Amino acid sequence: MPGLSSADHSTSPPLLEFPRDYNAAHDFIERNLRAGRGAKAAFVDDRGSCSYQDLAHRVERCAGALTAIGLQPEQRVLLVLLDTIDFPTVFLGCIKAGIVPVAANTMLTTADFEYMLRDSRARALVVSEPLLPVLAPLLGRIPSLAHVIVSGEAAPAGAHRLADLLAPPQQRFEAAPTTRDDPCFWLYSSGSTGSPKGTVHVHASMMQTAELYARPVLGIQESDVVFSAAKLYFAYGLGNALSFPMAVGATAVLMAERATPAAVFARLRAHRASVFYGVPTLYAAMLASPELPRRGELALRRCTSAGEALPEDIGRRWSEHFGVDILDGIGSTEMLHIYLSKRPGEVRYGTTGRPVPGYEVRLVGDGGAPVGDGEQGELQVSGPTSAALYWNNRERSRSTFLGPWTRSGDKYTLNEAGYYVYAGRTDDMLKVGGIYVSPIEVESALIGHPSVLEAAVIGAEDEQRLVKPLAFVVLKPGLKASEGLAEELKQHVKDRLAPYKYPRWIEFVADLPKTATGKIQRFRLREQVAGHR
């Protein structure tokens, strides 16, 4: 159709009515109790299960305990928690009390956590005991941090054990008088410089994602057992394993350990999960695993993928092996969950699908005008779950949230069938295993090695067509490249940054392409890689 733009492929948002006075935690819990699901398992972790009624009691005790130690509504609490029943307990407990939980990536470094604690001015830290050594150097150093609460058996002097706070007899705790537009929780999103941004979401947003995506697109049901390899601290994982199952009364399986193929297969088998949420890197590893189950061994009826574009070959191989399509989609921390997705029965691998009902998307050029048919443009999205702002970052808020539109930072084209096809990032950020990695951060770590003069990092595809960091390194005069030095540099980065950020390949070069003003031209390196790989 001549003149058709991407905006013409949008859908009208359904009318989801939220009363002005609204508390998300109260809604998620009470809807299940009213429906008679109190005795049904809400969450299952490696230690046991928790019914919806048990969860209601735990959340009330947590809300009461947090207020009893002096926390006030709208104050922040940093959550550095593994995926156990304690996560939904504390996350929802904070929200019920009007306190704002800030969910943090558990794989970060001490320096990363220090930034988040100082930036959020969190009054309390709730941390899983195995992660305490990473946080321990910060205790007593953050002026705003008044309380440390440990999920586990042991706690340092002056800290609380979460189990002790939850031990007193049950007392009724009335939900804080929050509104649908009040700040509810934060998630940290990386930026082009690597500095995380506190992304503020409101109370209505979690239920909105369930009503817009989980019910009509994913088709989640009360009878489902869901398992998400993506952790709860991700926007993707939070919807997968908390918002979505609680919205319909399903059961969520939680796993504290890293999502290896063996660990995932064990949970899928043991719990007969019917809905599985993964990421492309994991799907590729599972398909390559010698422990890959036969089709009849699992009870899967629905699989999803997000975090990075799903290679067509991986999707087809998974579908052929298990007889279940992967519903690939794109979402973001800023939009909270998936807004562009494939649909059951309409899967076209190699595309990201069509807009989720309730969201509008458009493709724009560098000047902000809609692109022509078949042309590449930046994907922008409009919908009710957009974040309110980036905390304490007015400049980035204004450049990302453009009135009703949110910039995704992703490039797309729209094909003739009306499906959106991923074309890369608009900046130099990389998506590694579904997590943003800043090239500048990795380059800085490499340059900290005594042998390195300069470094530039770009993304390169591995044999599975998944993006990983590739580093071009210029050594100091007189030094020689070697395989041993390459391995030493990889370990050097692992020792200083979160392990997933290390460069999978090191290429030693005599110099780096630069502009007249001395800026590294990463696009030249990308062109060089594309011509040789």
Short mmCIF file of N, CA, C and O in Angstrom, two decimals, residues 6-102:
data_model
loop_
_atom_site.label_atom_id
_atom_site.label_comp_id
_atom_site.label_asym_id
_atom_site.label_seq_id
_atom_site.Cartn_x
_atom_site.Cartn_y
_atom_site.Cartn_z
N SER A 6 5.18 2.55 9.43
CA SER A 6 5.11 1.57 10.51
C SER A 6 4.05 1.93 11.53
O SER A 6 3.50 1.07 12.20
N ALA A 7 3.75 3.21 11.65
CA ALA A 7 2.73 3.61 12.62
C ALA A 7 1.37 3.05 12.27
O ALA A 7 0.51 2.88 13.12
N ASP A 8 1.17 2.73 10.97
CA ASP A 8 -0.11 2.20 10.54
C ASP A 8 -0.32 0.75 10.98
O ASP A 8 -1.39 0.20 10.82
N HIS A 9 0.74 0.11 11.52
CA HIS A 9 0.64 -1.27 11.95
C HIS A 9 0.46 -1.35 13.46
O HIS A 9 0.76 -2.36 14.08
N SER A 10 -0.02 -0.31 14.08
CA SER A 10 -0.23 -0.30 15.52
C SER A 10 -1.61 -0.87 15.85
O SER A 10 -2.42 -1.11 14.99
N THR A 11 -1.82 -1.05 17.13
CA THR A 11 -3.11 -1.54 17.61
C THR A 11 -3.64 -0.59 18.67
O THR A 11 -2.88 0.08 19.35
N SER A 12 -4.95 -0.53 18.80
CA SER A 12 -5.55 0.37 19.77
C SER A 12 -5.47 -0.24 21.17
O SER A 12 -5.82 -1.40 21.37
N PRO A 13 -4.99 0.53 22.15
CA PRO A 13 -4.87 -0.01 23.50
C PRO A 13 -6.23 -0.39 24.07
O PRO A 13 -7.19 0.37 23.96
N PRO A 14 -6.33 -1.60 24.65
CA PRO A 14 -7.57 -1.96 25.33
C PRO A 14 -7.78 -1.05 26.54
O PRO A 14 -6.81 -0.53 27.09
N LEU A 15 -8.98 -0.87 26.91
CA LEU A 15 -9.28 -0.03 28.07
C LEU A 15 -9.16 -0.86 29.34
O LEU A 15 -10.03 -1.65 29.68
N LEU A 16 -8.02 -0.71 30.02
CA LEU A 16 -7.79 -1.40 31.28
C LEU A 16 -8.04 -0.40 32.41
O LEU A 16 -7.31 0.59 32.53
N GLU A 17 -9.06 -0.62 33.16
CA GLU A 17 -9.45 0.34 34.18
C GLU A 17 -8.75 0.04 35.51
O GLU A 17 -8.89 -1.04 36.07
N PHE A 18 -7.97 0.99 36.00
CA PHE A 18 -7.34 0.89 37.31
C PHE A 18 -7.90 2.01 38.17
O PHE A 18 -7.90 3.17 37.75
N PRO A 19 -8.40 1.70 39.34
CA PRO A 19 -8.86 2.77 40.23
C PRO A 19 -7.68 3.67 40.60
O PRO A 19 -6.52 3.23 40.58
N ARG A 20 -7.95 4.89 40.92
CA ARG A 20 -6.86 5.80 41.27
C ARG A 20 -6.10 5.27 42.47
O ARG A 20 -4.88 5.30 42.51
N ASP A 21 -6.82 4.81 43.49
CA ASP A 21 -6.17 4.24 44.68
C ASP A 21 -5.88 2.77 44.38
O ASP A 21 -6.80 1.95 44.29
N TYR A 22 -4.62 2.46 44.23
CA TYR A 22 -4.24 1.12 43.77
C TYR A 22 -2.88 0.74 44.33
O TYR A 22 -1.92 1.54 44.27
N ASN A 23 -2.78 -0.46 44.90
CA ASN A 23 -1.52 -1.00 45.39
C ASN A 23 -1.28 -2.33 44.69
O ASN A 23 -2.08 -3.27 44.80
N ALA A 24 -0.20 -2.43 43.92
CA ALA A 24 0.04 -3.60 43.09
C ALA A 24 0.16 -4.88 43.91
O ALA A 24 -0.38 -5.93 43.53
N ALA A 25 0.87 -4.84 45.03
CA ALA A 25 1.04 -6.05 45.84
C ALA A 25 -0.30 -6.54 46.37
O ALA A 25 -0.58 -7.75 46.37
N HIS A 26 -1.12 -5.63 46.84
CA HIS A 26 -2.45 -5.99 47.34
C HIS A 26 -3.27 -6.66 46.25
O HIS A 26 -3.92 -7.70 46.49
N ASP A 27 -3.22 -6.12 45.03
CA ASP A 27 -3.99 -6.67 43.92
C ASP A 27 -3.52 -8.09 43.58
O ASP A 27 -4.33 -9.03 43.48
N PHE A 28 -2.22 -8.27 43.40
CA PHE A 28 -1.70 -9.57 43.00
C PHE A 28 -2.04 -10.67 44.02
O PHE A 28 -2.32 -11.81 43.64
N ILE A 29 -2.03 -10.33 45.29
CA ILE A 29 -2.30 -11.35 46.31
C ILE A 29 -3.79 -11.56 46.51
O ILE A 29 -4.29 -12.70 46.49
N GLU A 30 -4.53 -10.48 46.66
CA GLU A 30 -5.94 -10.63 47.01
C GLU A 30 -6.76 -11.25 45.88
O GLU A 30 -7.72 -11.98 46.15
N ARG A 31 -6.40 -11.03 44.63
CA ARG A 31 -7.18 -11.63 43.55
C ARG A 31 -7.10 -13.16 43.61
O ARG A 31 -8.05 -13.85 43.24
N ASN A 32 -5.99 -13.69 44.07
CA ASN A 32 -5.86 -15.15 44.18
C ASN A 32 -6.59 -15.70 45.40
O ASN A 32 -7.18 -16.77 45.34
N LEU A 33 -6.59 -14.94 46.50
CA LEU A 33 -7.32 -15.39 47.67
C LEU A 33 -8.82 -15.34 47.41
O LEU A 33 -9.56 -16.26 47.79
N ARG A 34 -9.29 -14.29 46.75
CA ARG A 34 -10.72 -14.19 46.44
C ARG A 34 -11.17 -15.30 45.50
O ARG A 34 -12.31 -15.75 45.55
N ALA A 35 -10.26 -15.75 44.64
CA ALA A 35 -10.59 -16.80 43.67
C ALA A 35 -10.51 -18.20 44.29
O ALA A 35 -10.72 -19.19 43.58
N GLY A 36 -10.19 -18.28 45.57
CA GLY A 36 -10.13 -19.58 46.24
C GLY A 36 -8.85 -20.35 45.98
O GLY A 36 -8.82 -21.58 46.16
N ARG A 37 -7.78 -19.64 45.61
CA ARG A 37 -6.52 -20.32 45.33
C ARG A 37 -5.54 -20.26 46.50
O ARG A 37 -4.34 -20.46 46.33
N GLY A 38 -6.02 -20.00 47.69
CA GLY A 38 -5.13 -19.84 48.84
C GLY A 38 -4.24 -21.04 49.08
O GLY A 38 -3.07 -20.90 49.45
N ALA A 39 -4.73 -22.24 48.86
CA ALA A 39 -3.96 -23.45 49.14
C ALA A 39 -3.07 -23.87 47.97
O ALA A 39 -2.25 -24.78 48.11
N LYS A 40 -3.21 -23.21 46.84
CA LYS A 40 -2.43 -23.59 45.66
C LYS A 40 -1.01 -23.04 45.74
O LYS A 40 -0.78 -21.94 46.25
N ALA A 41 -0.05 -23.79 45.20
CA ALA A 41 1.34 -23.34 45.20
C ALA A 41 1.50 -22.12 44.30
O ALA A 41 1.14 -22.14 43.12
N ALA A 42 2.04 -21.06 44.88
CA ALA A 42 2.34 -19.85 44.12
C ALA A 42 3.77 -19.91 43.59
O ALA A 42 4.01 -19.65 42.40
N PHE A 43 4.71 -20.27 44.46
CA PHE A 43 6.11 -20.35 44.08
C PHE A 43 6.72 -21.64 44.62
O PHE A 43 6.40 -22.08 45.74
N VAL A 44 7.61 -22.20 43.84
CA VAL A 44 8.37 -23.38 44.24
C VAL A 44 9.85 -23.07 44.00
O VAL A 44 10.22 -22.67 42.89
N ASP A 45 10.68 -23.21 45.04
CA ASP A 45 12.12 -23.02 44.84
C ASP A 45 12.85 -24.29 45.24
O ASP A 45 12.24 -25.35 45.45
N ASP A 46 14.16 -24.20 45.37
CA ASP A 46 14.96 -25.39 45.64
C ASP A 46 14.75 -25.94 47.05
O ASP A 46 15.17 -27.06 47.35
N ARG A 47 14.14 -25.16 47.93
CA ARG A 47 13.94 -25.59 49.31
C ARG A 47 12.51 -26.04 49.60
O ARG A 47 12.26 -26.72 50.60
N GLY A 48 11.57 -25.64 48.78
CA GLY A 48 10.19 -26.02 49.06
C GLY A 48 9.22 -25.17 48.28
O GLY A 48 9.58 -24.53 47.28
N SER A 49 7.98 -25.13 48.74
CA SER A 49 6.94 -24.38 48.03
C SER A 49 6.24 -23.44 48.99
O SER A 49 6.34 -23.55 50.21
N CYS A 50 5.53 -22.51 48.39
CA CYS A 50 4.81 -21.48 49.14
C CYS A 50 3.45 -21.30 48.49
O CYS A 50 3.37 -21.00 47.30
N SER A 51 2.38 -21.52 49.24
CA SER A 51 1.03 -21.35 48.69
C SER A 51 0.70 -19.87 48.61
O SER A 51 1.39 -19.01 49.18
N TYR A 52 -0.39 -19.57 47.91
CA TYR A 52 -0.81 -18.17 47.83
C TYR A 52 -1.18 -17.63 49.21
O TYR A 52 -0.93 -16.46 49.51
N GLN A 53 -1.74 -18.46 50.07
CA GLN A 53 -2.06 -18.01 51.42
C GLN A 53 -0.78 -17.79 52.23
O GLN A 53 -0.65 -16.80 52.95
N ASP A 54 0.18 -18.73 52.09
CA ASP A 54 1.47 -18.55 52.76
C ASP A 54 2.14 -17.27 52.30
O ASP A 54 2.71 -16.52 53.10
N LEU A 55 2.09 -17.02 51.01
CA LEU A 55 2.71 -15.82 50.46
C LEU A 55 2.06 -14.57 51.03
O LEU A 55 2.74 -13.60 51.38
N ALA A 56 0.75 -14.59 51.14
CA ALA A 56 0.04 -13.44 51.70
C ALA A 56 0.53 -13.15 53.12
O ALA A 56 0.77 -11.98 53.48
N HIS A 57 0.70 -14.19 53.93
CA HIS A 57 1.18 -14.00 55.29
C HIS A 57 2.63 -13.49 55.30
O HIS A 57 2.97 -12.60 56.09
N ARG A 58 3.47 -14.08 54.45
CA ARG A 58 4.88 -13.66 54.40
C ARG A 58 4.99 -12.20 53.98
O ARG A 58 5.79 -11.43 54.54
N VAL A 59 4.19 -11.79 53.00
CA VAL A 59 4.25 -10.41 52.52
C VAL A 59 3.78 -9.45 53.61
O VAL A 59 4.38 -8.38 53.82
N GLU A 60 2.74 -9.81 54.32
CA GLU A 60 2.26 -8.94 55.41
C GLU A 60 3.30 -8.82 56.51
O GLU A 60 3.54 -7.72 57.04
N ARG A 61 3.93 -9.96 56.87
CA ARG A 61 4.95 -9.90 57.92
C ARG A 61 6.15 -9.09 57.47
O ARG A 61 6.75 -8.35 58.24
N CYS A 62 6.51 -9.21 56.19
CA CYS A 62 7.64 -8.44 55.68
C CYS A 62 7.32 -6.95 55.69
O CYS A 62 8.13 -6.13 56.12
N ALA A 63 6.14 -6.58 55.22
CA ALA A 63 5.74 -5.17 55.21
C ALA A 63 5.77 -4.61 56.63
O ALA A 63 6.26 -3.50 56.87
N GLY A 64 5.23 -5.39 57.58
CA GLY A 64 5.22 -4.94 58.96
C GLY A 64 6.61 -4.82 59.54
O GLY A 64 6.93 -3.87 60.28
N ALA A 65 7.50 -5.77 59.21
CA ALA A 65 8.86 -5.74 59.74
C ALA A 65 9.65 -4.55 59.20
O ALA A 65 10.41 -3.91 59.94
N LEU A 66 9.49 -4.26 57.93
CA LEU A 66 10.22 -3.14 57.34
C LEU A 66 9.79 -1.82 57.94
O LEU A 66 10.63 -0.93 58.20
N THR A 67 8.51 -1.66 58.17
CA THR A 67 8.04 -0.42 58.81
C THR A 67 8.45 -0.37 60.28
O THR A 67 8.76 0.71 60.80
N ALA A 68 8.52 -1.53 60.92
CA ALA A 68 8.90 -1.58 62.35
C ALA A 68 10.35 -1.15 62.57
O ALA A 68 10.68 -0.59 63.62
N ILE A 69 11.23 -1.41 61.59
CA ILE A 69 12.63 -0.99 61.77
C ILE A 69 12.84 0.44 61.29
O ILE A 69 13.98 0.93 61.31
N GLY A 70 11.76 1.10 60.87
CA GLY A 70 11.85 2.52 60.59
C GLY A 70 11.80 2.94 59.14
O GLY A 70 11.92 4.14 58.84
N LEU A 71 11.59 2.01 58.23
CA LEU A 71 11.50 2.39 56.82
C LEU A 71 10.18 3.08 56.54
O LEU A 71 9.13 2.68 57.06
N GLN A 72 10.23 4.10 55.70
CA GLN A 72 9.07 4.92 55.41
C GLN A 72 8.63 4.75 53.95
O GLN A 72 9.43 4.39 53.08
N PRO A 73 7.35 5.03 53.66
CA PRO A 73 6.89 4.99 52.27
C PRO A 73 7.76 5.87 51.37
O PRO A 73 8.21 6.94 51.77
N GLU A 74 7.98 5.39 50.16
CA GLU A 74 8.75 6.04 49.11
C GLU A 74 10.26 5.95 49.29
O GLU A 74 11.02 6.31 48.39
N GLN A 75 10.74 5.43 50.45
CA GLN A 75 12.16 5.18 50.58
C GLN A 75 12.53 3.94 49.76
O GLN A 75 11.69 3.08 49.51
N ARG A 76 13.78 3.86 49.34
CA ARG A 76 14.21 2.76 48.50
C ARG A 76 14.91 1.66 49.31
O ARG A 76 15.59 1.93 50.30
N VAL A 77 14.74 0.43 48.82
CA VAL A 77 15.41 -0.73 49.39
C VAL A 77 16.06 -1.49 48.23
O VAL A 77 15.37 -1.90 47.29
N LEU A 78 17.38 -1.66 48.28
CA LEU A 78 18.07 -2.38 47.22
C LEU A 78 17.98 -3.88 47.48
O LEU A 78 18.35 -4.37 48.55
N LEU A 79 17.47 -4.62 46.49
CA LEU A 79 17.34 -6.07 46.58
C LEU A 79 18.43 -6.72 45.74
O LEU A 79 18.47 -6.55 44.52
N VAL A 80 19.32 -7.44 46.41
CA VAL A 80 20.35 -8.23 45.73
C VAL A 80 20.07 -9.68 46.13
O VAL A 80 20.75 -10.26 46.97
N LEU A 81 19.04 -10.23 45.52
CA LEU A 81 18.49 -11.51 45.95
C LEU A 81 18.50 -12.53 44.83
O LEU A 81 18.15 -12.22 43.68
N LEU A 82 18.88 -13.75 45.18
CA LEU A 82 18.77 -14.87 44.26
C LEU A 82 17.30 -15.22 44.09
O LEU A 82 16.45 -14.79 44.87
N ASP A 83 17.01 -16.03 43.08
CA ASP A 83 15.62 -16.41 42.81
C ASP A 83 15.17 -17.51 43.77
O ASP A 83 15.30 -18.71 43.49
N THR A 84 14.68 -17.08 44.92
CA THR A 84 14.06 -17.96 45.90
C THR A 84 12.74 -17.33 46.31
O THR A 84 12.41 -16.22 45.89
N ILE A 85 12.00 -18.00 47.17
CA ILE A 85 10.72 -17.46 47.64
C ILE A 85 10.91 -16.14 48.38
O ILE A 85 10.00 -15.31 48.45
N ASP A 86 12.11 -15.91 48.89
CA ASP A 86 12.36 -14.65 49.59
C ASP A 86 12.26 -13.45 48.64
O ASP A 86 11.96 -12.34 49.08
N PHE A 87 12.54 -13.64 47.35
CA PHE A 87 12.45 -12.50 46.43
C PHE A 87 11.02 -11.96 46.34
O PHE A 87 10.79 -10.77 46.60
N PRO A 88 10.02 -12.77 45.94
CA PRO A 88 8.66 -12.21 45.90
C PRO A 88 8.18 -11.75 47.28
O PRO A 88 7.40 -10.80 47.37
N THR A 89 8.64 -12.40 48.34
CA THR A 89 8.25 -11.98 49.69
C THR A 89 8.67 -10.54 49.95
O THR A 89 7.86 -9.70 50.38
N VAL A 90 9.94 -10.24 49.69
CA VAL A 90 10.46 -8.90 49.99
C VAL A 90 9.99 -7.89 48.96
O VAL A 90 9.62 -6.76 49.29
N PHE A 91 10.01 -8.28 47.70
CA PHE A 91 9.59 -7.35 46.63
C PHE A 91 8.16 -6.89 46.86
O PHE A 91 7.86 -5.69 46.87
N LEU A 92 7.25 -7.84 47.10
CA LEU A 92 5.85 -7.48 47.32
C LEU A 92 5.64 -6.88 48.70
O LEU A 92 4.76 -6.03 48.89
N GLY A 93 6.45 -7.31 49.68
CA GLY A 93 6.34 -6.72 51.02
C GLY A 93 6.66 -5.24 51.00
O GLY A 93 5.98 -4.44 51.65
N CYS A 94 7.71 -4.88 50.27
CA CYS A 94 8.04 -3.45 50.14
C CYS A 94 6.88 -2.69 49.50
O CYS A 94 6.45 -1.65 50.01
N ILE A 95 6.38 -3.23 48.40
CA ILE A 95 5.34 -2.53 47.65
C ILE A 95 4.08 -2.38 48.50
O ILE A 95 3.43 -1.32 48.49
N LYS A 96 3.73 -3.41 49.24
CA LYS A 96 2.53 -3.31 50.07
C LYS A 96 2.66 -2.20 51.11
O LYS A 96 1.68 -1.53 51.44
N ALA A 97 3.88 -2.00 51.61
CA ALA A 97 4.13 -0.95 52.60
C ALA A 97 4.37 0.41 51.97
O ALA A 97 4.61 1.39 52.70
N GLY A 98 4.32 0.50 50.63
CA GLY A 98 4.58 1.78 49.97
C GLY A 98 6.05 2.09 49.85
O GLY A 98 6.43 3.17 49.39
N ILE A 99 6.90 1.15 50.25
CA ILE A 99 8.35 1.28 50.10
C ILE A 99 8.72 0.84 48.69
O ILE A 99 8.04 0.01 48.09
N VAL A 100 9.79 1.38 48.13
CA VAL A 100 10.13 1.13 46.73
C VAL A 100 11.29 0.14 46.62
O VAL A 100 12.44 0.50 46.92
N PRO A 101 11.04 -1.10 46.19
CA PRO A 101 12.14 -2.05 46.00
C PRO A 101 12.90 -1.73 44.72
O PRO A 101 12.31 -1.36 43.70
N VAL A 102 14.21 -1.88 44.79
CA VAL A 102 15.09 -1.65 43.64
C VAL A 102 15.79 -2.97 43.37
O VAL A 102 16.70 -3.36 44.10
#
